[in-house]
Amino acid sequence: MAKKSKETASKSDNWSIEDDFWPVEGLHHIAHKGLLNSSSLIIEVGGNRGHDTVKFIEHYDPWIISYEPLVSRAKSLTEQFKTNSKVKIHPYGLGSYARKFLIDPNDYNNVGTNFFQKLSSKNSSQTVQVELLDIVKVIQDIRRTKTKNGIIDMLSLNCKGCEFEILPALILNNMTQYFRTIQFSTHLGLILDASVSCIYCQIEVALDKTHETLYHYTKIWEGWVLKNKTEN
């Protein structure tokens, strides 16, 4: 697949993610033609309502290991995909280290999580405990037990900010080289800490060393393909 040019236009002060996110939202489902097939393994972080999972199955029929930290959501997803033996749902999130914490679900019908968000006392009745696993340990185990050559075909992150933990952890441990493709939605608007913009730039620089652009809408959705690994 030909590379898409980078979208680098600056955003005005009143820019909202809704302005640009939804018009390109479906791109992360279809951008991998020729890169994914029925033998491919996708690690999905952020199962949510199962929309991405359904689209991946529709386009590629791959093996999918999906992580959804809201236990109620994970149970629903397990039921939704119970007839597909190629899909495995785990009731955990992934982060830079393992931990449990309390969170207020958000997004449509409270099916989203943002572990950078402070607990809201007015929403305390909705507070639930979620568990994160260590991304490095999880990927090491998957490479050892679920792959033949140690290469995972795709890491897809749609997890409302966890990209700012997961990608730096993988980069620091020299593990991005084990993903044929990496794609993620950037959720800067959900995180008030100004340092995340710097982290985002560091992620971009690091990914550019091992991967090349597949598609790229700056700070919205982007996909990267491992250099010299563009053919099945």
PDB file of C-alpha atoms in Angstrom:
ATOM      1  CA  MET A   1       0.000   0.000   0.000  1.00  0.00           C
ATOM      2  CA  ALA A   2       1.272   3.427  -0.863  1.00  0.00           C
ATOM      3  CA  LYS A   3       2.111   5.638   2.061  1.00  0.00           C
ATOM      4  CA  LYS A   4      -0.217   8.477   2.968  1.00  0.00           C
ATOM      5  CA  SER A   5       1.373  11.889   3.338  1.00  0.00           C
ATOM      6  CA  LYS A   6       1.566  13.294   6.833  1.00  0.00           C
ATOM      7  CA  GLU A   7      -1.143  15.738   7.852  1.00  0.00           C
ATOM      8  CA  THR A   8       0.772  18.430   9.678  1.00  0.00           C
ATOM      9  CA  ALA A   9      -1.555  21.403   9.593  1.00  0.00           C
ATOM     10  CA  SER A  10      -1.607  23.251  12.894  1.00  0.00           C
ATOM     11  CA  LYS A  11      -4.822  23.482  14.853  1.00  0.00           C
ATOM     12  CA  SER A  12      -6.384  26.724  16.067  1.00  0.00           C
ATOM     13  CA  ASP A  13      -6.888  27.407  19.748  1.00  0.00           C
ATOM     14  CA  ASN A  14     -10.573  26.458  19.530  1.00  0.00           C
ATOM     15  CA  TRP A  15      -9.955  23.193  17.685  1.00  0.00           C
ATOM     16  CA  SER A  16     -11.870  20.192  19.005  1.00  0.00           C
ATOM     17  CA  ILE A  17     -11.074  16.534  18.334  1.00  0.00           C
ATOM     18  CA  GLU A  18     -14.583  16.139  16.907  1.00  0.00           C
ATOM     19  CA  ASP A  19     -13.563  18.447  14.051  1.00  0.00           C
ATOM     20  CA  ASP A  20     -11.107  15.960  12.565  1.00  0.00           C
ATOM     21  CA  PHE A  21     -11.381  12.670  14.467  1.00  0.00           C
ATOM     22  CA  TRP A  22     -14.597  11.252  13.029  1.00  0.00           C
ATOM     23  CA  PRO A  23     -13.960  11.960   9.320  1.00  0.00           C
ATOM     24  CA  VAL A  24     -10.864   9.694   9.458  1.00  0.00           C
ATOM     25  CA  GLU A  25     -12.081   7.300  12.162  1.00  0.00           C
ATOM     26  CA  GLY A  26     -12.708   4.416   9.770  1.00  0.00           C
ATOM     27  CA  LEU A  27      -9.276   4.610   8.188  1.00  0.00           C
ATOM     28  CA  HIS A  28      -7.688   2.447  10.877  1.00  0.00           C
ATOM     29  CA  HIS A  29      -9.937  -0.403   9.789  1.00  0.00           C
ATOM     30  CA  ILE A  30      -9.076  -0.424   6.080  1.00  0.00           C
ATOM     31  CA  ALA A  31      -5.500   0.889   5.868  1.00  0.00           C
ATOM     32  CA  HIS A  32      -3.889  -2.530   6.251  1.00  0.00           C
ATOM     33  CA  LYS A  33      -4.876  -4.241   3.020  1.00  0.00           C
ATOM     34  CA  GLY A  34      -1.950  -6.403   1.958  1.00  0.00           C
ATOM     35  CA  LEU A  35      -0.509  -6.310   5.465  1.00  0.00           C
ATOM     36  CA  LEU A  36      -3.099  -8.344   7.384  1.00  0.00           C
ATOM     37  CA  ASN A  37      -4.883 -11.586   6.552  1.00  0.00           C
ATOM     38  CA  SER A  38      -6.565 -14.572   8.201  1.00  0.00           C
ATOM     39  CA  SER A  39      -3.262 -15.724   9.714  1.00  0.00           C
ATOM     40  CA  SER A  40      -2.450 -12.351  11.290  1.00  0.00           C
ATOM     41  CA  LEU A  41      -2.427 -11.632  15.023  1.00  0.00           C
ATOM     42  CA  ILE A  42      -3.800  -8.317  16.286  1.00  0.00           C
ATOM     43  CA  ILE A  43      -3.325  -7.046  19.833  1.00  0.00           C
ATOM     44  CA  GLU A  44      -6.156  -4.639  20.528  1.00  0.00           C
ATOM     45  CA  VAL A  45      -6.005  -2.355  23.561  1.00  0.00           C
ATOM     46  CA  GLY A  46      -9.408  -0.872  24.297  1.00  0.00           C
ATOM     47  CA  GLY A  47     -12.162  -3.299  23.350  1.00  0.00           C
ATOM     48  CA  ASN A  48     -14.886  -0.772  24.183  1.00  0.00           C
ATOM     49  CA  ARG A  49     -18.131  -1.705  22.344  1.00  0.00           C
ATOM     50  CA  GLY A  50     -16.388  -4.110  19.972  1.00  0.00           C
ATOM     51  CA  HIS A  51     -16.683  -1.844  16.933  1.00  0.00           C
ATOM     52  CA  ASP A  52     -13.001  -2.088  15.963  1.00  0.00           C
ATOM     53  CA  THR A  53     -12.984  -5.833  16.595  1.00  0.00           C
ATOM     54  CA  VAL A  54     -15.966  -6.324  14.289  1.00  0.00           C
ATOM     55  CA  LYS A  55     -14.314  -4.297  11.527  1.00  0.00           C
ATOM     56  CA  PHE A  56     -11.004  -6.168  11.842  1.00  0.00           C
ATOM     57  CA  ILE A  57     -12.891  -9.451  11.484  1.00  0.00           C
ATOM     58  CA  GLU A  58     -14.869  -8.124   8.534  1.00  0.00           C
ATOM     59  CA  HIS A  59     -11.789  -7.002   6.604  1.00  0.00           C
ATOM     60  CA  TYR A  60      -9.113  -9.536   7.616  1.00  0.00           C
ATOM     61  CA  ASP A  61     -10.553 -12.437   9.696  1.00  0.00           C
ATOM     62  CA  PRO A  62      -7.446 -12.314  11.928  1.00  0.00           C
ATOM     63  CA  TRP A  63      -6.633 -13.705  15.343  1.00  0.00           C
ATOM     64  CA  ILE A  64      -7.400 -11.014  17.926  1.00  0.00           C
ATOM     65  CA  ILE A  65      -6.363 -10.656  21.555  1.00  0.00           C
ATOM     66  CA  SER A  66      -8.368  -7.758  22.971  1.00  0.00           C
ATOM     67  CA  TYR A  67      -7.893  -6.024  26.330  1.00  0.00           C
ATOM     68  CA  GLU A  68     -10.839  -4.192  27.907  1.00  0.00           C
ATOM     69  CA  PRO A  69     -10.388  -3.003  31.520  1.00  0.00           C
ATOM     70  CA  LEU A  70     -14.076  -2.520  32.342  1.00  0.00           C
ATOM     71  CA  VAL A  71     -15.084  -5.981  33.519  1.00  0.00           C
ATOM     72  CA  SER A  72     -18.740  -5.501  32.569  1.00  0.00           C
ATOM     73  CA  ARG A  73     -17.679  -4.505  29.041  1.00  0.00           C
ATOM     74  CA  ALA A  74     -15.264  -7.417  28.793  1.00  0.00           C
ATOM     75  CA  LYS A  75     -18.066  -9.815  29.730  1.00  0.00           C
ATOM     76  CA  SER A  76     -20.305  -8.310  27.060  1.00  0.00           C
ATOM     77  CA  LEU A  77     -17.547  -8.591  24.466  1.00  0.00           C
ATOM     78  CA  THR A  78     -16.885 -12.202  25.451  1.00  0.00           C
ATOM     79  CA  GLU A  79     -20.556 -12.947  24.871  1.00  0.00           C
ATOM     80  CA  GLN A  80     -20.569 -10.972  21.604  1.00  0.00           C
ATOM     81  CA  PHE A  81     -17.670 -12.931  20.125  1.00  0.00           C
ATOM     82  CA  LYS A  82     -18.253 -16.291  21.808  1.00  0.00           C
ATOM     83  CA  THR A  83     -18.776 -18.055  18.482  1.00  0.00           C
ATOM     84  CA  ASN A  84     -15.472 -16.810  17.056  1.00  0.00           C
ATOM     85  CA  SER A  85     -12.655 -18.969  18.387  1.00  0.00           C
ATOM     86  CA  LYS A  86     -10.078 -16.562  16.929  1.00  0.00           C
ATOM     87  CA  VAL A  87     -11.073 -13.759  19.328  1.00  0.00           C
ATOM     88  CA  LYS A  88      -9.936 -13.708  22.953  1.00  0.00           C
ATOM     89  CA  ILE A  89     -11.154 -11.001  25.339  1.00  0.00           C
ATOM     90  CA  HIS A  90      -9.215 -10.155  28.508  1.00  0.00           C
ATOM     91  CA  PRO A  91     -10.809  -8.087  31.339  1.00  0.00           C
ATOM     92  CA  TYR A  92      -7.721  -5.941  31.847  1.00  0.00           C
ATOM     93  CA  GLY A  93      -6.104  -2.818  30.518  1.00  0.00           C
ATOM     94  CA  LEU A  94      -2.414  -2.480  29.717  1.00  0.00           C
ATOM     95  CA  GLY A  95       0.000   0.087  31.085  1.00  0.00           C
ATOM     96  CA  SER A  96       3.628   0.766  31.893  1.00  0.00           C
ATOM     97  CA  TYR A  97       3.299  -1.236  35.118  1.00  0.00           C
ATOM     98  CA  ALA A  98       0.733  -3.517  36.741  1.00  0.00           C
ATOM     99  CA  ARG A  99      -1.756  -1.956  39.143  1.00  0.00           C
ATOM    100  CA  LYS A 100      -5.371  -1.638  40.222  1.00  0.00           C
ATOM    101  CA  PHE A 101      -7.203   1.643  40.682  1.00  0.00           C
ATOM    102  CA  LEU A 102     -10.638   3.251  40.784  1.00  0.00           C
ATOM    103  CA  ILE A 103     -12.078   4.966  37.748  1.00  0.00           C
ATOM    104  CA  ASP A 104     -15.227   6.735  36.574  1.00  0.00           C
ATOM    105  CA  PRO A 105     -16.388   5.201  33.277  1.00  0.00           C
ATOM    106  CA  ASN A 106     -17.138   7.791  30.607  1.00  0.00           C
ATOM    107  CA  ASP A 107     -17.911   8.125  26.907  1.00  0.00           C
ATOM    108  CA  TYR A 108     -21.125   6.873  25.283  1.00  0.00           C
ATOM    109  CA  ASN A 109     -23.130   4.771  27.786  1.00  0.00           C
ATOM    110  CA  ASN A 110     -20.124   4.791  30.136  1.00  0.00           C
ATOM    111  CA  VAL A 111     -18.197   2.225  28.094  1.00  0.00           C
ATOM    112  CA  GLY A 112     -14.950   4.225  27.975  1.00  0.00           C
ATOM    113  CA  THR A 113     -12.105   4.636  30.436  1.00  0.00           C
ATOM    114  CA  ASN A 114      -9.571   7.391  30.970  1.00  0.00           C
ATOM    115  CA  PHE A 115      -7.156   6.599  33.769  1.00  0.00           C
ATOM    116  CA  PHE A 116      -5.725  10.122  33.629  1.00  0.00           C
ATOM    117  CA  GLN A 117      -9.091  11.519  34.703  1.00  0.00           C
ATOM    118  CA  LYS A 118      -9.589  12.390  38.361  1.00  0.00           C
ATOM    119  CA  LEU A 119     -12.436  10.722  40.213  1.00  0.00           C
ATOM    120  CA  SER A 120     -15.596  12.795  40.314  1.00  0.00           C
ATOM    121  CA  SER A 121     -17.396  12.842  43.639  1.00  0.00           C
ATOM    122  CA  LYS A 122     -20.705  13.563  41.923  1.00  0.00           C
ATOM    123  CA  ASN A 123     -20.282  10.377  39.895  1.00  0.00           C
ATOM    124  CA  SER A 124     -19.057   8.238  42.770  1.00  0.00           C
ATOM    125  CA  SER A 125     -21.884   5.741  42.372  1.00  0.00           C
ATOM    126  CA  GLN A 126     -20.435   4.836  38.970  1.00  0.00           C
ATOM    127  CA  THR A 127     -16.879   4.310  40.230  1.00  0.00           C
ATOM    128  CA  VAL A 128     -15.417   0.886  39.485  1.00  0.00           C
ATOM    129  CA  GLN A 129     -12.078  -0.802  39.986  1.00  0.00           C
ATOM    130  CA  VAL A 130     -10.015  -1.724  36.947  1.00  0.00           C
ATOM    131  CA  GLU A 131      -6.779  -3.658  36.613  1.00  0.00           C
ATOM    132  CA  LEU A 132      -3.854  -2.948  34.336  1.00  0.00           C
ATOM    133  CA  LEU A 133      -1.203  -5.478  33.347  1.00  0.00           C
ATOM    134  CA  ASP A 134       2.417  -4.681  32.529  1.00  0.00           C
ATOM    135  CA  ILE A 135       2.557  -4.191  28.748  1.00  0.00           C
ATOM    136  CA  VAL A 136       6.144  -5.407  28.469  1.00  0.00           C
ATOM    137  CA  LYS A 137       5.454  -8.671  30.290  1.00  0.00           C
ATOM    138  CA  VAL A 138       2.246  -9.248  28.336  1.00  0.00           C
ATOM    139  CA  ILE A 139       3.948  -8.761  24.973  1.00  0.00           C
ATOM    140  CA  GLN A 140       6.892 -10.936  25.961  1.00  0.00           C
ATOM    141  CA  ASP A 141       4.472 -13.736  26.831  1.00  0.00           C
ATOM    142  CA  ILE A 142       2.475 -13.323  23.612  1.00  0.00           C
ATOM    143  CA  ARG A 143       5.631 -13.363  21.495  1.00  0.00           C
ATOM    144  CA  ARG A 144       6.732 -16.564  23.190  1.00  0.00           C
ATOM    145  CA  THR A 145       3.421 -18.420  23.129  1.00  0.00           C
ATOM    146  CA  LYS A 146       1.375 -17.024  20.234  1.00  0.00           C
ATOM    147  CA  THR A 147       3.875 -16.331  17.437  1.00  0.00           C
ATOM    148  CA  LYS A 148       6.287 -18.416  15.379  1.00  0.00           C
ATOM    149  CA  ASN A 149       8.888 -15.744  14.737  1.00  0.00           C
ATOM    150  CA  GLY A 150       8.287 -13.306  17.578  1.00  0.00           C
ATOM    151  CA  ILE A 151       6.568 -10.767  15.316  1.00  0.00           C
ATOM    152  CA  ILE A 152       3.045  -9.559  16.155  1.00  0.00           C
ATOM    153  CA  ASP A 153       1.204  -8.326  13.083  1.00  0.00           C
ATOM    154  CA  MET A 154      -0.536  -5.340  14.608  1.00  0.00           C
ATOM    155  CA  LEU A 155      -0.815  -3.378  17.833  1.00  0.00           C
ATOM    156  CA  SER A 156      -3.960  -1.235  17.784  1.00  0.00           C
ATOM    157  CA  LEU A 157      -4.445   1.304  20.578  1.00  0.00           C
ATOM    158  CA  ASN A 158      -7.796   3.040  21.036  1.00  0.00           C
ATOM    159  CA  CYS A 159      -7.763   3.481  24.777  1.00  0.00           C
ATOM    160  CA  LYS A 160      -8.228   7.154  25.719  1.00  0.00           C
ATOM    161  CA  GLY A 161      -4.730   8.063  26.804  1.00  0.00           C
ATOM    162  CA  CYS A 162      -3.077   4.723  27.542  1.00  0.00           C
ATOM    163  CA  GLU A 163      -0.985   5.286  24.397  1.00  0.00           C
ATOM    164  CA  PHE A 164       1.097   7.711  26.460  1.00  0.00           C
ATOM    165  CA  GLU A 165       2.032   4.866  28.805  1.00  0.00           C
ATOM    166  CA  ILE A 166       2.155   1.885  26.463  1.00  0.00           C
ATOM    167  CA  LEU A 167       4.213   3.290  23.601  1.00  0.00           C
ATOM    168  CA  PRO A 168       6.946   4.856  25.789  1.00  0.00           C
ATOM    169  CA  ALA A 169       7.228   1.578  27.724  1.00  0.00           C
ATOM    170  CA  LEU A 170       7.647  -0.407  24.508  1.00  0.00           C
ATOM    171  CA  ILE A 171      10.126   2.123  23.129  1.00  0.00           C
ATOM    172  CA  LEU A 172      12.238   2.155  26.291  1.00  0.00           C
ATOM    173  CA  ASN A 173      12.395  -1.644  26.192  1.00  0.00           C
ATOM    174  CA  ASN A 174      13.281  -1.727  22.480  1.00  0.00           C
ATOM    175  CA  MET A 175      10.115  -3.656  21.673  1.00  0.00           C
ATOM    176  CA  THR A 176       8.441  -1.669  18.883  1.00  0.00           C
ATOM    177  CA  GLN A 177      10.545  -3.711  16.456  1.00  0.00           C
ATOM    178  CA  TYR A 178       8.335  -6.718  17.223  1.00  0.00           C
ATOM    179  CA  PHE A 179       5.185  -5.153  15.760  1.00  0.00           C
ATOM    180  CA  ARG A 180       4.695  -5.280  12.031  1.00  0.00           C
ATOM    181  CA  THR A 181       2.201  -2.442  12.242  1.00  0.00           C
ATOM    182  CA  ILE A 182       1.372  -0.031  15.063  1.00  0.00           C
ATOM    183  CA  GLN A 183      -1.634   2.243  15.007  1.00  0.00           C
ATOM    184  CA  PHE A 184      -3.098   4.478  17.665  1.00  0.00           C
ATOM    185  CA  SER A 185      -5.647   7.175  18.307  1.00  0.00           C
ATOM    186  CA  THR A 186      -4.184  10.141  20.159  1.00  0.00           C
ATOM    187  CA  HIS A 187      -6.251  11.539  23.018  1.00  0.00           C
ATOM    188  CA  LEU A 188      -4.431  14.722  23.971  1.00  0.00           C
ATOM    189  CA  GLY A 189      -7.715  16.455  24.713  1.00  0.00           C
ATOM    190  CA  LEU A 190      -8.437  14.077  27.598  1.00  0.00           C
ATOM    191  CA  ILE A 191      -5.166  14.801  29.402  1.00  0.00           C
ATOM    192  CA  LEU A 192      -4.537  18.172  30.998  1.00  0.00           C
ATOM    193  CA  ASP A 193      -0.819  17.601  31.673  1.00  0.00           C
ATOM    194  CA  ALA A 194       1.059  19.756  29.146  1.00  0.00           C
ATOM    195  CA  SER A 195       3.971  17.304  29.146  1.00  0.00           C
ATOM    196  CA  VAL A 196       2.025  14.818  27.008  1.00  0.00           C
ATOM    197  CA  SER A 197       2.673  16.937  23.906  1.00  0.00           C
ATOM    198  CA  CYS A 198       6.392  16.426  24.505  1.00  0.00           C
ATOM    199  CA  ILE A 199       5.821  12.702  25.035  1.00  0.00           C
ATOM    200  CA  TYR A 200       3.891  12.569  21.774  1.00  0.00           C
ATOM    201  CA  CYS A 201       6.813  14.160  19.905  1.00  0.00           C
ATOM    202  CA  GLN A 202       9.236  11.677  21.471  1.00  0.00           C
ATOM    203  CA  ILE A 203       6.983   8.792  20.416  1.00  0.00           C
ATOM    204  CA  GLU A 204       6.974  10.090  16.844  1.00  0.00           C
ATOM    205  CA  VAL A 205      10.764  10.370  16.732  1.00  0.00           C
ATOM    206  CA  ALA A 206      11.229   6.876  18.181  1.00  0.00           C
ATOM    207  CA  LEU A 207       8.710   5.204  15.856  1.00  0.00           C
ATOM    208  CA  ASP A 208      10.345   6.822  12.851  1.00  0.00           C
ATOM    209  CA  LYS A 209      13.513   4.842  13.613  1.00  0.00           C
ATOM    210  CA  THR A 210      11.858   1.422  13.279  1.00  0.00           C
ATOM    211  CA  HIS A 211       8.723   2.120  11.218  1.00  0.00           C
ATOM    212  CA  GLU A 212       7.544   4.205   8.317  1.00  0.00           C
ATOM    213  CA  THR A 213       4.273   6.048   7.896  1.00  0.00           C
ATOM    214  CA  LEU A 214       1.285   4.029   6.695  1.00  0.00           C
ATOM    215  CA  TYR A 215      -1.193   6.850   7.319  1.00  0.00           C
ATOM    216  CA  HIS A 216      -0.843   9.882   9.539  1.00  0.00           C
ATOM    217  CA  TYR A 217      -3.282  12.461  10.835  1.00  0.00           C
ATOM    218  CA  THR A 218      -1.241  14.245  13.470  1.00  0.00           C
ATOM    219  CA  LYS A 219      -2.634  13.853  16.996  1.00  0.00           C
ATOM    220  CA  ILE A 220      -5.781  12.130  15.670  1.00  0.00           C
ATOM    221  CA  TRP A 221      -5.152   8.666  14.137  1.00  0.00           C
ATOM    222  CA  GLU A 222      -1.935   7.304  12.740  1.00  0.00           C
ATOM    223  CA  GLY A 223      -0.503   4.005  11.514  1.00  0.00           C
ATOM    224  CA  TRP A 224       3.103   2.863  11.155  1.00  0.00           C
ATOM    225  CA  VAL A 225       4.516  -0.170   9.341  1.00  0.00           C
ATOM    226  CA  LEU A 226       7.800  -1.854  10.183  1.00  0.00           C
ATOM    227  CA  LYS A 227      10.503  -0.881   7.729  1.00  0.00           C
ATOM    228  CA  ASN A 228      11.197  -3.564   5.093  1.00  0.00           C
ATOM    229  CA  LYS A 229       8.083  -5.484   6.230  1.00  0.00           C
ATOM    230  CA  THR A 230       5.481  -4.169   3.831  1.00  0.00           C
ATOM    231  CA  GLU A 231       4.774  -7.435   2.018  1.00  0.00           C
ATOM    232  CA  ASN A 232       3.059 -10.579   3.315  1.00  0.00           C
TER     233      ASN A 232
END
